[in-house]
Amino acid sequence: QVQLVESGGGLVQAGGSLRLSCATSGSNFSNRAMGWYRQAPGKQRDLVAFIIASGNTNYGDSVKGRFTISRDNAKNTLYLQMNSLKVEDTAVYYCNYYPPAVRSWGQGTQVTVSS
């Protein structure tokens, strides 16, 4: 079973930046569309951004212009560069395939943005 392990979260002030990473154990990473998702307390898990095998990307309206999703196929790693962070970006961030595979949810990484 493929493992997806998120890292890079933390506590940051509003306006700051963080870079999340997602390491995968799958050998088919380069051919798969991947996504970043987040879940804030008391809310459903939402899609933040996704990137397809060709490198084309798509973002949720709330993060457009602030977040950048990228991938390094040689390292089997997915990234999310988050700039101009807002308090409302506070959530647990997860990576998964796009669309997500139920059995591939990891522990996520907590991002907390303080005002």
Short mmCIF file of C-alpha atoms in Angstrom, two decimals, residues 3-105:
data_model
loop_
_atom_site.label_atom_id
_atom_site.label_comp_id
_atom_site.label_asym_id
_atom_site.label_seq_id
_atom_site.Cartn_x
_atom_site.Cartn_y
_atom_site.Cartn_z
CA GLN A 3 2.20 5.68 1.93
CA LEU A 4 1.83 9.44 1.80
CA VAL A 5 3.68 11.32 4.53
CA GLU A 6 3.13 15.03 4.98
CA SER A 7 5.57 17.37 6.70
CA GLY A 8 6.45 21.04 6.98
CA GLY A 9 3.55 22.38 8.96
CA GLY A 10 3.91 24.65 11.96
CA LEU A 11 2.93 27.89 13.61
CA VAL A 12 3.37 31.06 11.59
CA GLN A 13 2.15 34.62 11.82
CA ALA A 14 -0.32 36.00 9.32
CA GLY A 15 1.51 37.10 6.21
CA GLY A 16 4.18 34.47 6.63
CA SER A 17 5.10 31.46 4.52
CA LEU A 18 5.41 27.72 4.87
CA ARG A 19 6.39 24.94 2.50
CA LEU A 20 4.70 21.60 2.88
CA SER A 21 6.12 18.37 1.54
CA CYS A 22 4.51 15.02 0.83
CA ALA A 23 6.76 12.02 0.38
CA THR A 24 5.27 9.02 -1.36
CA SER A 25 6.38 5.40 -1.53
CA GLY A 26 4.58 4.64 -4.78
CA SER A 27 6.49 3.83 -7.94
CA ASN A 28 3.82 5.34 -10.17
CA PHE A 29 3.96 8.84 -8.70
CA SER A 30 4.93 10.62 -11.92
CA ASN A 31 1.84 9.33 -13.73
CA ARG A 32 -0.66 10.27 -11.07
CA ALA A 33 -2.56 13.49 -10.45
CA MET A 34 -1.92 14.63 -6.88
CA GLY A 35 -3.69 17.04 -4.59
CA TRP A 36 -3.40 18.95 -1.37
CA TYR A 37 -6.43 19.02 0.90
CA ARG A 38 -7.15 20.69 4.21
CA GLN A 39 -9.56 20.32 7.07
CA ALA A 40 -10.23 23.08 9.54
CA PRO A 41 -11.77 22.32 12.94
CA GLY A 42 -15.46 21.55 12.62
CA LYS A 43 -15.38 21.71 8.83
CA GLN A 44 -15.24 19.21 6.01
CA ARG A 45 -12.03 18.32 4.21
CA ASP A 46 -11.64 20.49 1.12
CA LEU A 47 -9.43 20.43 -1.94
CA VAL A 48 -6.76 23.15 -1.90
CA ALA A 49 -4.97 22.48 -5.18
CA PHE A 50 -4.11 19.70 -7.55
CA ILE A 51 -1.45 18.98 -10.16
CA ILE A 52 -1.76 16.51 -12.99
CA ALA A 53 0.97 14.38 -14.53
CA SER A 54 1.76 17.00 -17.18
CA GLY A 55 2.35 19.61 -14.50
CA ASN A 56 -0.82 21.61 -15.07
CA THR A 57 -2.25 22.95 -11.85
CA ASN A 58 -5.55 24.11 -10.43
CA TYR A 59 -6.30 26.03 -7.23
CA GLY A 60 -9.22 26.73 -4.98
CA ASP A 61 -10.43 30.31 -5.13
CA SER A 62 -9.36 31.04 -1.56
CA VAL A 63 -5.69 30.25 -2.24
CA LYS A 64 -5.20 31.43 -5.81
CA GLY A 65 -2.20 33.71 -6.12
CA ARG A 66 -0.89 32.73 -2.68
CA PHE A 67 -0.24 28.98 -2.86
CA THR A 68 1.79 27.03 -5.39
CA ILE A 69 1.62 23.28 -5.85
CA SER A 70 4.54 21.50 -7.46
CA ARG A 71 6.05 18.05 -7.77
CA ASP A 72 9.48 16.50 -8.05
CA ASN A 73 8.99 13.18 -9.82
CA ALA A 74 12.62 12.16 -9.29
CA LYS A 75 12.06 12.39 -5.54
CA ASN A 76 8.46 11.13 -5.54
CA THR A 77 7.58 14.26 -3.60
CA LEU A 78 4.72 16.74 -3.76
CA TYR A 79 5.05 20.31 -2.44
CA LEU A 80 2.81 23.16 -1.44
CA GLN A 81 4.39 26.58 -1.11
CA MET A 82 2.11 28.78 0.95
CA ASN A 83 2.68 32.53 1.00
CA SER A 84 0.73 35.43 2.47
CA LEU A 85 -0.85 33.06 4.95
CA LYS A 86 -4.10 34.09 6.60
CA VAL A 87 -5.67 33.03 9.88
CA GLU A 88 -8.35 31.23 7.89
CA ASP A 89 -5.69 28.97 6.35
CA THR A 90 -5.35 27.27 9.72
CA ALA A 91 -6.09 23.58 9.21
CA VAL A 92 -4.62 20.12 8.98
CA TYR A 93 -3.18 19.72 5.49
CA TYR A 94 -3.18 16.37 3.70
CA CYS A 95 -1.84 15.13 0.41
CA ASN A 96 -3.53 12.43 -1.60
CA TYR A 97 -4.17 11.45 -5.15
CA TYR A 98 -6.62 13.50 -7.20
CA PRO A 99 -9.30 12.42 -6.92
CA PRO A 100 -8.39 11.14 -3.47
CA ALA A 101 -8.04 7.46 -2.61
CA VAL A 102 -9.85 6.61 0.60
CA ARG A 103 -7.10 4.30 1.82
CA SER A 104 -4.33 6.82 1.13
CA TRP A 105 -5.13 9.48 3.71
#
